[in-house]
Amino acid sequence: MPDFLFLLESRLNPDQYRVVEQVQAAAAEHELHLYLVGGALRDLIYGYPIRDIDFAVEGQAVKVAKSLLKRAPDAKSIVADFDESMRSAYLTYPSGLTVEISACRTERRGRPGQKPQIEFTGIYDDLRRRDFSMNAIALSLNPNSRGLLLDPNNGVADIERHEIRTLSSAAFTDDPVRLIRAIRFKTRLRFNLDERTEEQFRAALDSGAIKNASPSGLHNEFREMGREENPVEILKALEKEGLTTAFHPRFVGSKLNLNGLTVVQKLARSIEDVGIPVRFQGPFFYFLQDKLPARDRNDLLKRMAMKRSDQEIWTSLEPRTKKLVQELSGKAAATPSKTYKLLEEQPGELLLFLLMKFPQKKIQDKVKNYLHRHRKMRQTLPRMELETLGVAPGTPKFQQVLDAYFWALLDGKVRSSKEPIKPLKKAIAEVEAGGEKAAKAAS
Ligand code: ATP
Ligand code: MG
């Protein structure tokens, strides 16, 4: 049995690990039992990159989240959502990391697709209500059993077999959103459905169970699809099973814009390849609904019961990019160095959107030059030569001189990058003069 605490420490990034420590401290303050659950634990065991973190608390989870927020030095930058009736808290960090802290509960189902009756209980009941065995494992974060794995449904063995297995034969009819989840996980993790799960999946699909999917569940899946590493692949897999119409009845064939989305996703990758992160969710949604008539687009928003802040992820792209295009056509981008500084500030998704939607050659050239020429140039600046001129690497001055040289190079003020000494000396003088000026102004 691997040492899960060690895995936790070594596989979570510092941001994620800090959250685990903070939630632990907050739960201890209230003397509540705390467990790591859900996708993070599954991915930890599988060796897959960890995205979000879900916690289960035996008791008042909202209290734990509120204590965490009281102590967290960066509390102001965390967006917190509370659902008191579910005793759940959802935190979104500026890095995009989302954290769910929920009270352990059982769910009793009535008619298929109907909202379950909820009772707040302990961790074992909580694991039983979950969708698949691989998602029904818990890691104790309690002081006296920290690191102990609870796996009553043999989820670890299924992860090792790369199999998705339901916990009950009615799993898909009870909550038909799980049909979408099964395909999403299968595609993302390259797992198979186990034999009985496959049979249950087909039977539920054939009986049209997806019609009973809850709007909130669909909304969640729709949003999550946009956060996938390869959402287009997932969309294709869902279409193959006839599941995309659950989001909107028009989402089939060309209306799904799979071809357009494939092009956008490729372009997003090429931007990421030059080192600029792209939050693809916005462009993905924009181009996903691009081929729907306006009336259907509104209908989609209503069906998904999307909050304004969720919608803005894609509705804000067009106005924001228009503003950027205006700036790129005006004084703010009058020289190559100004253009560079302006584009450097932009998030990857905006550059992507601009390249897709604003075909004017002058603007396209500016962005492409930035992405594929100028950023590369910046990586090959004459650092060694600057060092030989007596400026110590790692100092602010070193960076300032390199920057001044780079702007001059971009603006055509350096005759040849093969003879950098003279222009470097000029850049040093410029930086030193600037420093003196600043010192005088301060005194
Ligand atoms: P991801 O990597 O996409 O975040 P995840 O497994 O963490 O995967 P979430 O949607 O974040 O998925 O849900 C967290 C956990 O909540 C799941 O692992 C699962 O245990 C449980 N869960 C979520 N949706 C359902 C559902 N429809 N039915 C049963 N359990 C669910
Ligand atoms: Mg999750």
CSV table of C-alpha atoms and ligand atoms in Angstrom, one decimal:
chain,number,residue,atom,x,y,z
A,1,MET,CA,0.0,0.0,0.0
A,2,PRO,CA,1.6,3.3,-1.0
A,3,ASP,CA,2.2,6.1,1.5
A,4,PHE,CA,-0.6,8.4,0.6
A,5,LEU,CA,0.6,11.2,2.7
A,6,PHE,CA,3.9,11.2,0.9
A,7,LEU,CA,2.0,11.0,-2.4
A,8,LEU,CA,-0.1,13.9,-1.4
A,9,GLU,CA,2.9,16.0,-0.5
A,10,SER,CA,4.8,15.2,-3.6
A,11,ARG,CA,2.1,15.2,-6.2
A,12,LEU,CA,0.1,18.3,-5.2
A,13,ASN,CA,1.4,21.6,-6.3
A,14,PRO,CA,2.2,24.1,-3.6
A,15,ASP,CA,-1.1,25.9,-4.1
A,16,GLN,CA,-3.1,22.7,-3.7
A,17,TYR,CA,-1.0,21.5,-0.8
A,18,ARG,CA,-1.5,24.7,1.1
A,19,VAL,CA,-5.2,24.4,0.7
A,20,VAL,CA,-5.1,20.8,2.1
A,21,GLU,CA,-3.2,22.2,5.2
A,22,GLN,CA,-5.6,25.0,5.6
A,23,VAL,CA,-8.7,22.8,5.4
A,24,GLN,CA,-7.1,20.4,7.9
A,25,ALA,CA,-6.4,23.2,10.4
A,26,ALA,CA,-10.0,24.5,10.0
A,27,ALA,CA,-11.5,21.1,10.5
A,28,ALA,CA,-9.3,20.4,13.6
A,29,GLU,CA,-10.4,23.8,15.0
A,30,HIS,CA,-14.0,22.4,15.0
A,31,GLU,CA,-12.9,18.9,15.9
A,32,LEU,CA,-14.6,17.6,12.8
A,33,HIS,CA,-13.5,14.5,10.8
A,34,LEU,CA,-12.1,15.4,7.4
A,35,TYR,CA,-11.4,13.3,4.3
A,36,LEU,CA,-10.0,13.9,0.9
A,37,VAL,CA,-12.4,12.4,-1.6
A,38,GLY,CA,-13.3,12.6,-5.3
A,39,GLY,CA,-11.2,13.2,-8.4
A,40,ALA,CA,-8.1,14.4,-6.6
A,41,LEU,CA,-7.7,11.1,-4.7
A,42,ARG,CA,-8.5,9.0,-7.8
A,43,ASP,CA,-5.9,10.9,-9.9
A,44,LEU,CA,-3.4,10.7,-7.1
A,45,ILE,CA,-3.7,6.9,-7.1
A,46,TYR,CA,-3.8,6.7,-10.9
A,47,GLY,CA,-0.9,9.1,-11.4
A,48,TYR,CA,-2.9,11.5,-13.4
A,49,PRO,CA,-2.5,15.3,-13.0
A,50,ILE,CA,-4.6,16.6,-10.1
A,51,ARG,CA,-7.0,19.5,-10.8
A,52,ASP,CA,-9.5,20.3,-8.2
A,53,ILE,CA,-9.8,19.2,-4.6
A,54,ASP,CA,-12.9,17.8,-2.9
A,55,PHE,CA,-13.2,17.3,0.8
A,56,ALA,CA,-15.9,15.5,2.9
A,57,VAL,CA,-16.5,16.5,6.5
A,58,GLU,CA,-18.5,14.6,9.0
A,59,GLY,CA,-20.5,17.5,10.2
A,60,GLN,CA,-20.7,21.3,9.5
A,61,ALA,CA,-18.6,21.6,6.4
A,62,VAL,CA,-19.7,25.2,5.8
A,63,LYS,CA,-18.2,26.1,9.2
A,64,VAL,CA,-14.9,24.6,8.2
A,65,ALA,CA,-14.9,26.6,5.0
A,66,LYS,CA,-15.7,29.8,6.9
A,67,SER,CA,-12.9,29.2,9.4
A,68,LEU,CA,-10.5,28.7,6.5
A,69,LEU,CA,-11.6,31.9,5.0
A,70,LYS,CA,-11.1,33.7,8.3
A,71,ARG,CA,-7.5,32.6,8.5
A,72,ALA,CA,-6.4,32.5,4.9
A,73,PRO,CA,-4.2,35.5,4.1
A,74,ASP,CA,-5.5,35.5,0.5
A,75,ALA,CA,-9.1,35.2,1.6
A,76,LYS,CA,-10.1,38.4,-0.4
A,77,SER,CA,-9.1,36.8,-3.7
A,78,ILE,CA,-11.0,33.6,-3.1
A,79,VAL,CA,-14.6,33.4,-4.4
A,80,ALA,CA,-16.7,31.5,-2.0
A,81,ASP,CA,-20.2,30.0,-2.7
A,82,PHE,CA,-22.2,28.4,0.1
A,83,ASP,CA,-25.1,26.0,-0.2
A,84,GLU,CA,-26.4,25.8,3.3
A,85,SER,CA,-29.1,23.3,2.5
A,86,MET,CA,-26.5,20.9,1.1
A,87,ARG,CA,-24.0,22.0,3.8
A,88,SER,CA,-21.4,22.6,1.1
A,89,ALA,CA,-18.9,25.3,0.3
A,90,TYR,CA,-17.3,25.9,-3.1
A,91,LEU,CA,-14.1,28.0,-3.2
A,92,THR,CA,-12.5,29.3,-6.4
A,93,TYR,CA,-8.9,30.5,-6.1
A,94,PRO,CA,-7.4,33.1,-8.4
A,95,SER,CA,-5.2,30.3,-10.0
A,96,GLY,CA,-8.4,28.6,-11.2
A,97,LEU,CA,-8.2,25.9,-8.5
A,98,THR,CA,-11.6,24.9,-7.2
A,99,VAL,CA,-12.2,23.4,-3.8
A,100,GLU,CA,-15.4,21.7,-2.6
A,101,ILE,CA,-15.9,21.1,1.1
A,102,SER,CA,-19.1,19.2,1.7
A,103,ALA,CA,-20.8,17.5,4.6
A,104,CYS,CA,-21.0,13.7,4.4
A,105,ARG,CA,-24.5,12.7,3.3
A,106,THR,CA,-26.7,9.8,2.1
A,107,GLU,CA,-29.0,10.2,-0.8
A,108,ARG,CA,-32.3,8.3,-1.0
A,109,ARG,CA,-33.9,8.2,-4.4
A,110,GLY,CA,-37.6,8.2,-5.3
A,111,ARG,CA,-38.6,8.2,-8.9
A,112,PRO,CA,-35.7,8.1,-11.5
A,113,GLY,CA,-34.2,11.5,-12.1
A,114,GLN,CA,-36.0,13.1,-9.1
A,115,LYS,CA,-34.1,15.0,-6.5
A,116,PRO,CA,-32.9,12.6,-3.8
A,117,GLN,CA,-33.8,12.9,-0.1
A,118,ILE,CA,-30.7,13.9,1.9
A,119,GLU,CA,-29.5,12.9,5.3
A,120,PHE,CA,-26.3,14.0,6.8
A,121,THR,CA,-24.2,11.1,8.0
A,122,GLY,CA,-20.7,9.6,8.2
A,123,ILE,CA,-18.1,8.9,5.6
A,124,TYR,CA,-19.0,5.3,4.7
A,125,ASP,CA,-22.6,6.3,3.8
A,126,ASP,CA,-21.2,9.2,1.9
A,127,LEU,CA,-19.0,7.0,-0.2
A,128,ARG,CA,-21.9,4.7,-1.0
A,129,ARG,CA,-23.9,7.6,-2.7
A,130,ARG,CA,-21.1,8.3,-5.2
A,131,ASP,CA,-21.2,7.5,-8.9
A,132,PHE,CA,-18.3,5.1,-9.6
A,133,SER,CA,-16.1,3.0,-7.4
A,134,MET,CA,-13.0,5.0,-8.5
A,135,ASN,CA,-14.7,8.1,-7.2
A,136,ALA,CA,-15.8,6.5,-3.9
A,137,ILE,CA,-12.5,6.4,-2.0
A,138,ALA,CA,-11.6,8.5,1.0
A,139,LEU,CA,-8.3,9.4,2.6
A,140,SER,CA,-8.4,10.3,6.2
A,141,LEU,CA,-6.9,13.6,7.2
A,142,ASN,CA,-7.8,13.2,10.9
A,143,PRO,CA,-5.0,13.6,13.4
A,144,ASN,CA,-5.2,10.0,14.7
A,145,SER,CA,-5.7,8.2,11.4
A,146,ARG,CA,-4.1,10.5,8.9
A,147,GLY,CA,-3.1,8.7,5.7
A,148,LEU,CA,-5.5,5.8,6.2
A,149,LEU,CA,-7.3,4.9,3.0
A,150,LEU,CA,-11.0,4.0,3.1
A,151,ASP,CA,-12.0,2.0,0.0
A,152,PRO,CA,-15.1,-0.1,0.8
A,153,ASN,CA,-16.0,-0.5,-2.8
A,154,ASN,CA,-12.6,-1.7,-4.1
A,155,GLY,CA,-12.1,1.5,-6.1
A,156,VAL,CA,-8.3,1.2,-6.1
A,157,ALA,CA,-8.5,-2.2,-7.8
A,158,ASP,CA,-10.7,-0.7,-10.5
A,159,ILE,CA,-8.4,2.2,-11.0
A,160,GLU,CA,-5.5,-0.3,-11.5
A,161,ARG,CA,-7.6,-2.2,-14.0
A,162,HIS,CA,-8.6,1.1,-15.7
A,163,GLU,CA,-12.2,0.3,-15.2
A,164,ILE,CA,-15.2,2.4,-14.4
A,165,ARG,CA,-17.7,0.6,-12.2
A,166,THR,CA,-21.0,1.8,-10.8
A,167,LEU,CA,-21.9,1.2,-7.2
A,168,SER,CA,-25.5,0.0,-7.9
A,169,SER,CA,-27.4,-1.4,-10.9
A,170,ALA,CA,-29.7,1.7,-10.9
A,171,ALA,CA,-26.8,4.2,-10.9
A,172,PHE,CA,-27.6,5.6,-14.4
A,173,THR,CA,-31.4,5.7,-14.0
A,174,ASP,CA,-31.2,7.2,-10.5
A,175,ASP,CA,-29.0,10.0,-11.8
A,176,PRO,CA,-28.8,10.1,-15.6
A,177,VAL,CA,-26.1,12.8,-15.6
A,178,ARG,CA,-23.8,9.9,-14.7
A,179,LEU,CA,-24.2,8.7,-18.4
A,180,ILE,CA,-22.4,11.9,-19.4
A,181,ARG,CA,-19.9,11.5,-16.5
A,182,ALA,CA,-19.1,7.9,-17.6
A,183,ILE,CA,-18.2,9.1,-21.1
A,184,ARG,CA,-16.3,12.1,-19.9
A,185,PHE,CA,-14.1,10.0,-17.5
A,186,LYS,CA,-13.8,7.1,-20.0
A,187,THR,CA,-12.5,9.5,-22.7
A,188,ARG,CA,-10.3,11.5,-20.4
A,189,LEU,CA,-8.7,8.7,-18.5
A,190,ARG,CA,-8.8,6.2,-21.3
A,191,PHE,CA,-10.6,3.7,-19.1
A,192,ASN,CA,-13.3,1.1,-20.0
A,193,LEU,CA,-16.7,0.6,-18.5
A,194,ASP,CA,-16.7,-2.8,-16.7
A,195,GLU,CA,-18.9,-5.4,-18.3
A,196,ARG,CA,-22.0,-4.9,-16.1
A,197,THR,CA,-21.6,-1.2,-16.1
A,198,GLU,CA,-21.6,-1.2,-19.9
A,199,GLU,CA,-24.8,-3.2,-19.9
A,200,GLN,CA,-26.4,-0.8,-17.4
A,201,PHE,CA,-25.1,2.1,-19.5
A,202,ARG,CA,-26.7,0.8,-22.7
A,203,ALA,CA,-30.0,-0.1,-21.1
A,204,ALA,CA,-30.3,3.4,-19.5
A,205,LEU,CA,-29.3,5.0,-22.8
A,206,ASP,CA,-31.8,3.0,-24.8
A,207,SER,CA,-34.6,3.7,-22.4
A,208,GLY,CA,-34.1,7.5,-22.9
A,209,ALA,CA,-33.1,8.0,-19.2
A,210,ILE,CA,-31.1,11.1,-20.1
A,211,LYS,CA,-34.3,13.0,-20.5
A,212,ASN,CA,-34.6,12.9,-16.7
A,213,ALA,CA,-31.2,14.5,-16.1
A,214,SER,CA,-31.4,17.3,-13.6
A,215,PRO,CA,-30.7,20.8,-15.0
A,216,SER,CA,-28.2,21.5,-12.2
A,217,GLY,CA,-26.4,18.2,-13.0
A,218,LEU,CA,-26.3,19.1,-16.7
A,219,HIS,CA,-25.1,22.6,-16.0
A,220,ASN,CA,-22.3,21.2,-14.0
A,221,GLU,CA,-21.3,18.7,-16.7
A,222,PHE,CA,-21.5,21.4,-19.4
A,223,ARG,CA,-19.2,23.7,-17.4
A,224,GLU,CA,-16.8,20.8,-16.5
A,225,MET,CA,-16.5,19.8,-20.2
A,226,GLY,CA,-15.1,23.2,-20.9
A,227,ARG,CA,-12.4,22.7,-18.3
A,228,GLU,CA,-11.2,19.4,-19.7
A,229,GLU,CA,-7.8,19.1,-21.3
A,230,ASN,CA,-9.4,18.0,-24.5
A,231,PRO,CA,-13.0,19.1,-24.6
A,232,VAL,CA,-13.4,18.5,-28.3
A,233,GLU,CA,-12.6,14.8,-27.9
A,234,ILE,CA,-15.1,14.5,-25.1
A,235,LEU,CA,-17.8,16.3,-27.1
A,236,LYS,CA,-17.2,13.9,-30.0
A,237,ALA,CA,-17.5,10.9,-27.7
A,238,LEU,CA,-20.7,12.3,-26.2
A,239,GLU,CA,-22.2,12.9,-29.7
A,240,LYS,CA,-21.4,9.3,-30.6
A,241,GLU,CA,-23.7,8.2,-27.8
A,242,GLY,CA,-26.3,10.7,-28.6
A,243,LEU,CA,-25.7,12.6,-25.4
A,244,THR,CA,-25.0,16.1,-26.6
A,245,THR,CA,-28.7,16.7,-27.1
A,246,ALA,CA,-29.1,16.6,-23.4
A,247,PHE,CA,-27.5,20.1,-23.3
A,248,HIS,CA,-29.6,21.3,-26.2
A,249,PRO,CA,-31.8,19.4,-28.7
A,250,ARG,CA,-30.1,21.2,-31.6
A,251,PHE,CA,-26.7,20.0,-30.5
A,252,VAL,CA,-26.2,17.5,-33.3
A,253,GLY,CA,-24.3,17.4,-36.6
A,254,SER,CA,-23.0,20.7,-38.0
A,255,LYS,CA,-24.8,22.7,-35.2
A,256,LEU,CA,-22.3,21.2,-32.8
A,257,ASN,CA,-19.5,23.0,-34.7
A,258,LEU,CA,-17.0,20.2,-34.1
A,259,ASN,CA,-14.9,21.2,-37.1
A,260,GLY,CA,-14.7,24.8,-36.0
A,261,LEU,CA,-13.9,23.7,-32.4
A,262,THR,CA,-11.1,21.4,-33.7
A,263,VAL,CA,-9.5,24.3,-35.4
A,264,VAL,CA,-9.8,26.5,-32.3
A,265,GLN,CA,-8.4,23.9,-30.0
A,266,LYS,CA,-5.4,23.4,-32.3
A,267,LEU,CA,-4.8,27.1,-32.3
A,268,ALA,CA,-5.1,27.2,-28.5
A,269,ARG,CA,-2.4,24.4,-28.3
A,270,SER,CA,-0.1,26.4,-30.6
A,271,ILE,CA,-0.4,29.4,-28.2
A,272,GLU,CA,0.3,27.2,-25.2
A,273,ASP,CA,3.3,25.8,-27.1
A,274,VAL,CA,5.0,29.3,-27.0
A,275,GLY,CA,4.5,29.4,-23.2
A,276,ILE,CA,1.2,31.3,-22.9
A,277,PRO,CA,-1.5,29.5,-20.8
A,278,VAL,CA,-4.9,29.5,-22.5
A,279,ARG,CA,-8.1,29.2,-20.4
A,280,PHE,CA,-10.0,27.4,-23.1
A,281,GLN,CA,-13.4,27.2,-21.4
A,282,GLY,CA,-14.5,30.6,-22.8
A,283,PRO,CA,-13.5,30.1,-26.4
A,284,PHE,CA,-14.8,26.5,-26.2
A,285,PHE,CA,-18.3,27.6,-25.2
A,286,TYR,CA,-18.3,30.5,-27.6
A,287,PHE,CA,-17.5,28.4,-30.6
A,288,LEU,CA,-19.7,25.5,-29.4
A,289,GLN,CA,-22.8,27.7,-29.6
A,290,ASP,CA,-21.6,29.7,-32.6
A,291,LYS,CA,-23.7,27.8,-35.1
A,292,LEU,CA,-26.9,28.0,-33.1
A,293,PRO,CA,-29.4,30.6,-34.1
A,294,ALA,CA,-29.7,33.4,-31.5
A,295,ARG,CA,-33.0,32.1,-30.2
A,296,ASP,CA,-31.5,28.7,-29.4
A,297,ARG,CA,-28.5,30.3,-27.8
A,298,ASN,CA,-30.7,32.1,-25.3
A,299,ASP,CA,-32.6,28.8,-24.8
A,300,LEU,CA,-29.3,27.1,-24.0
A,301,LEU,CA,-28.4,29.7,-21.4
A,302,LYS,CA,-31.8,29.2,-19.8
A,303,ARG,CA,-31.6,25.4,-19.8
A,304,MET,CA,-28.2,25.5,-18.3
A,305,ALA,CA,-29.4,27.9,-15.6
A,306,MET,CA,-26.0,29.5,-15.9
A,307,LYS,CA,-25.0,32.2,-13.5
A,308,ARG,CA,-24.0,35.5,-15.0
A,309,SER,CA,-20.4,35.0,-14.0
A,310,ASP,CA,-20.3,31.7,-15.8
A,311,GLN,CA,-21.8,33.2,-18.9
A,312,GLU,CA,-19.3,36.0,-18.9
A,313,ILE,CA,-16.5,33.5,-19.4
A,314,TRP,CA,-17.6,33.5,-23.1
A,315,THR,CA,-19.9,36.5,-23.6
A,316,SER,CA,-17.2,38.9,-22.5
A,317,LEU,CA,-14.7,37.6,-25.1
A,318,GLU,CA,-16.1,39.6,-28.0
A,319,PRO,CA,-16.2,43.0,-26.3
A,320,ARG,CA,-12.8,42.5,-24.6
A,321,THR,CA,-11.2,41.5,-27.9
A,322,LYS,CA,-12.8,44.4,-29.8
A,323,LYS,CA,-11.2,46.8,-27.3
A,324,LEU,CA,-7.8,45.1,-27.8
A,325,VAL,CA,-8.1,45.4,-31.5
A,326,GLN,CA,-8.8,49.1,-31.2
A,327,GLU,CA,-5.7,49.5,-29.1
A,328,LEU,CA,-3.6,47.5,-31.5
A,329,SER,CA,-4.8,49.9,-34.3
A,330,GLY,CA,-3.9,53.0,-32.3
A,331,LYS,CA,-1.2,54.8,-30.4
A,332,ALA,CA,-0.9,52.1,-27.8
A,333,ALA,CA,0.7,49.9,-30.5
A,334,ALA,CA,2.5,52.6,-32.5
A,335,THR,CA,5.9,50.8,-32.3
A,336,PRO,CA,6.8,47.1,-32.2
A,337,SER,CA,8.0,47.5,-28.6
A,338,LYS,CA,4.7,49.1,-27.5
A,339,THR,CA,2.8,46.3,-29.3
A,340,TYR,CA,4.9,43.7,-27.5
A,341,LYS,CA,4.2,45.3,-24.1
A,342,LEU,CA,0.5,45.5,-24.9
A,343,LEU,CA,0.2,41.9,-26.0
A,344,GLU,CA,2.3,40.6,-23.1
A,345,GLU,CA,-0.5,41.7,-20.8
A,346,GLN,CA,-3.2,39.8,-22.5
A,347,PRO,CA,-4.5,36.4,-21.5
A,348,GLY,CA,-4.0,33.6,-24.0
A,349,GLU,CA,-7.7,33.1,-24.6
A,350,LEU,CA,-8.0,36.7,-25.8
A,351,LEU,CA,-5.2,36.3,-28.3
A,352,LEU,CA,-6.8,33.0,-29.5
A,353,PHE,CA,-10.2,34.7,-29.9
A,354,LEU,CA,-8.6,37.6,-31.8
A,355,LEU,CA,-6.9,35.2,-34.2
A,356,MET,CA,-10.1,33.4,-34.8
A,357,LYS,CA,-12.5,36.3,-35.2
A,358,PHE,CA,-10.6,39.4,-36.4
A,359,PRO,CA,-9.1,38.7,-39.8
A,360,GLN,CA,-7.6,42.1,-40.6
A,361,LYS,CA,-4.1,41.4,-41.8
A,362,LYS,CA,-2.4,44.2,-40.0
A,363,ILE,CA,-3.8,43.0,-36.6
A,364,GLN,CA,-3.2,39.4,-37.3
A,365,ASP,CA,0.4,40.1,-38.3
A,366,LYS,CA,1.0,41.9,-35.1
A,367,VAL,CA,-0.2,39.1,-32.9
A,368,LYS,CA,1.6,36.4,-35.0
A,369,ASN,CA,4.8,38.3,-34.9
A,370,TYR,CA,4.5,38.6,-31.1
A,371,LEU,CA,3.8,34.9,-30.7
A,372,HIS,CA,6.1,33.3,-33.1
A,373,ARG,CA,9.0,35.8,-33.6
A,374,HIS,CA,9.4,38.4,-30.9
A,375,ARG,CA,8.9,36.1,-27.9
A,376,LYS,CA,11.6,33.8,-29.3
A,377,MET,CA,13.9,36.8,-29.8
A,378,ARG,CA,13.5,37.7,-26.2
A,379,GLN,CA,14.9,34.3,-25.2
A,380,THR,CA,18.1,34.8,-27.1
A,381,LEU,CA,19.3,38.1,-25.7
A,382,PRO,CA,23.1,38.7,-25.2
A,383,ARG,CA,23.3,37.8,-21.6
A,384,MET,CA,26.9,36.6,-21.7
A,385,GLU,CA,28.0,39.8,-23.3
A,386,LEU,CA,26.2,41.9,-20.7
A,387,GLU,CA,28.0,39.9,-18.0
A,388,THR,CA,31.3,40.7,-19.6
A,389,LEU,CA,30.4,44.3,-19.5
A,390,GLY,CA,30.3,44.0,-15.7
A,391,VAL,CA,26.6,43.8,-14.9
A,392,ALA,CA,25.9,41.1,-12.5
A,393,PRO,CA,23.2,38.5,-13.6
A,394,GLY,CA,20.3,38.1,-11.3
A,395,THR,CA,20.3,41.8,-10.3
A,396,PRO,CA,17.4,44.1,-11.3
A,397,LYS,CA,19.8,46.2,-13.3
A,398,PHE,CA,20.7,43.2,-15.5
A,399,GLN,CA,17.1,42.7,-16.4
A,400,GLN,CA,16.5,46.4,-17.0
A,401,VAL,CA,19.4,46.6,-19.3
A,402,LEU,CA,18.3,43.5,-21.2
A,403,ASP,CA,14.8,44.9,-21.5
A,404,ALA,CA,16.1,48.3,-22.8
A,405,TYR,CA,18.2,46.4,-25.3
A,406,PHE,CA,15.3,44.3,-26.4
A,407,TRP,CA,13.0,47.2,-27.0
A,408,ALA,CA,15.7,48.9,-29.0
A,409,LEU,CA,16.2,45.7,-31.0
A,410,LEU,CA,12.4,45.4,-31.7
A,411,ASP,CA,12.1,49.0,-32.8
A,412,GLY,CA,15.0,48.7,-35.3
A,413,LYS,CA,17.4,50.8,-33.2
A,414,VAL,CA,20.0,48.0,-33.0
A,415,ARG,CA,21.9,47.7,-36.3
A,416,SER,CA,22.7,44.0,-36.0
A,417,SER,CA,22.0,41.6,-33.1
A,418,LYS,CA,25.3,40.0,-33.9
A,419,GLU,CA,27.1,43.0,-32.6
A,420,PRO,CA,25.4,43.7,-29.3
A,421,ILE,CA,28.2,45.4,-27.3
A,422,LYS,CA,27.7,49.0,-28.5
A,423,PRO,CA,23.9,48.9,-28.1
A,424,LEU,CA,24.3,47.1,-24.7
A,425,LYS,CA,26.5,49.9,-23.5
A,426,LYS,CA,23.9,52.4,-24.6
A,427,ALA,CA,21.2,50.5,-22.8
A,428,ILE,CA,23.4,50.4,-19.6
A,429,ALA,CA,23.8,54.2,-19.9
A,430,GLU,CA,20.1,54.6,-20.4
A,431,VAL,CA,19.3,52.5,-17.3
A,432,GLU,CA,21.8,54.3,-15.1
A,433,ALA,CA,20.5,57.7,-16.2
A,434,GLY,CA,17.0,56.5,-15.4
A,435,GLY,CA,18.1,55.3,-12.0
A,436,GLU,CA,19.8,58.6,-11.2
A,437,LYS,CA,16.7,60.5,-12.3
A,438,ALA,CA,14.5,58.4,-10.1
A,439,ALA,CA,16.9,58.8,-7.1
A,440,LYS,CA,16.9,62.6,-7.6
A,441,ALA,CA,13.1,62.7,-7.8
A,442,ALA,CA,12.9,60.7,-4.5
A,443,SER,CA,15.3,63.0,-2.6
B,1,ATP,P1,-13.0,15.9,-11.9
B,1,ATP,O1,-11.6,15.4,-12.1
B,1,ATP,O2,-13.7,16.1,-13.2
B,1,ATP,O3,-13.1,17.0,-10.9
B,1,ATP,P2,-14.4,14.4,-9.9
B,1,ATP,O4,-14.6,12.9,-9.8
B,1,ATP,O5,-13.7,15.1,-8.8
B,1,ATP,O6,-13.7,14.6,-11.3
B,1,ATP,P3,-16.6,16.2,-9.5
B,1,ATP,O7,-17.7,16.5,-10.4
B,1,ATP,O8,-15.7,17.2,-9.0
B,1,ATP,O9,-15.8,15.0,-10.2
B,1,ATP,O10,-17.3,15.5,-8.2
B,1,ATP,C1,-16.6,15.1,-7.1
B,1,ATP,C2,-17.0,13.8,-6.5
B,1,ATP,O11,-18.4,13.9,-6.2
B,1,ATP,C3,-16.9,12.7,-7.5
B,1,ATP,O12,-15.7,12.1,-7.5
B,1,ATP,C4,-18.0,11.7,-7.1
B,1,ATP,O13,-17.6,11.0,-6.0
B,1,ATP,C5,-19.1,12.7,-6.6
B,1,ATP,N1,-20.1,12.9,-7.6
B,1,ATP,C6,-20.1,14.0,-8.5
B,1,ATP,N2,-21.2,13.9,-9.3
B,1,ATP,C7,-21.8,12.8,-8.9
B,1,ATP,C8,-23.0,12.2,-9.4
B,1,ATP,N3,-23.8,12.7,-10.4
B,1,ATP,N4,-23.4,11.1,-8.7
B,1,ATP,C9,-22.7,10.6,-7.7
B,1,ATP,N5,-21.6,11.1,-7.3
B,1,ATP,C10,-21.2,12.2,-7.9
B,2,MG,MG,-13.5,17.2,-8.7
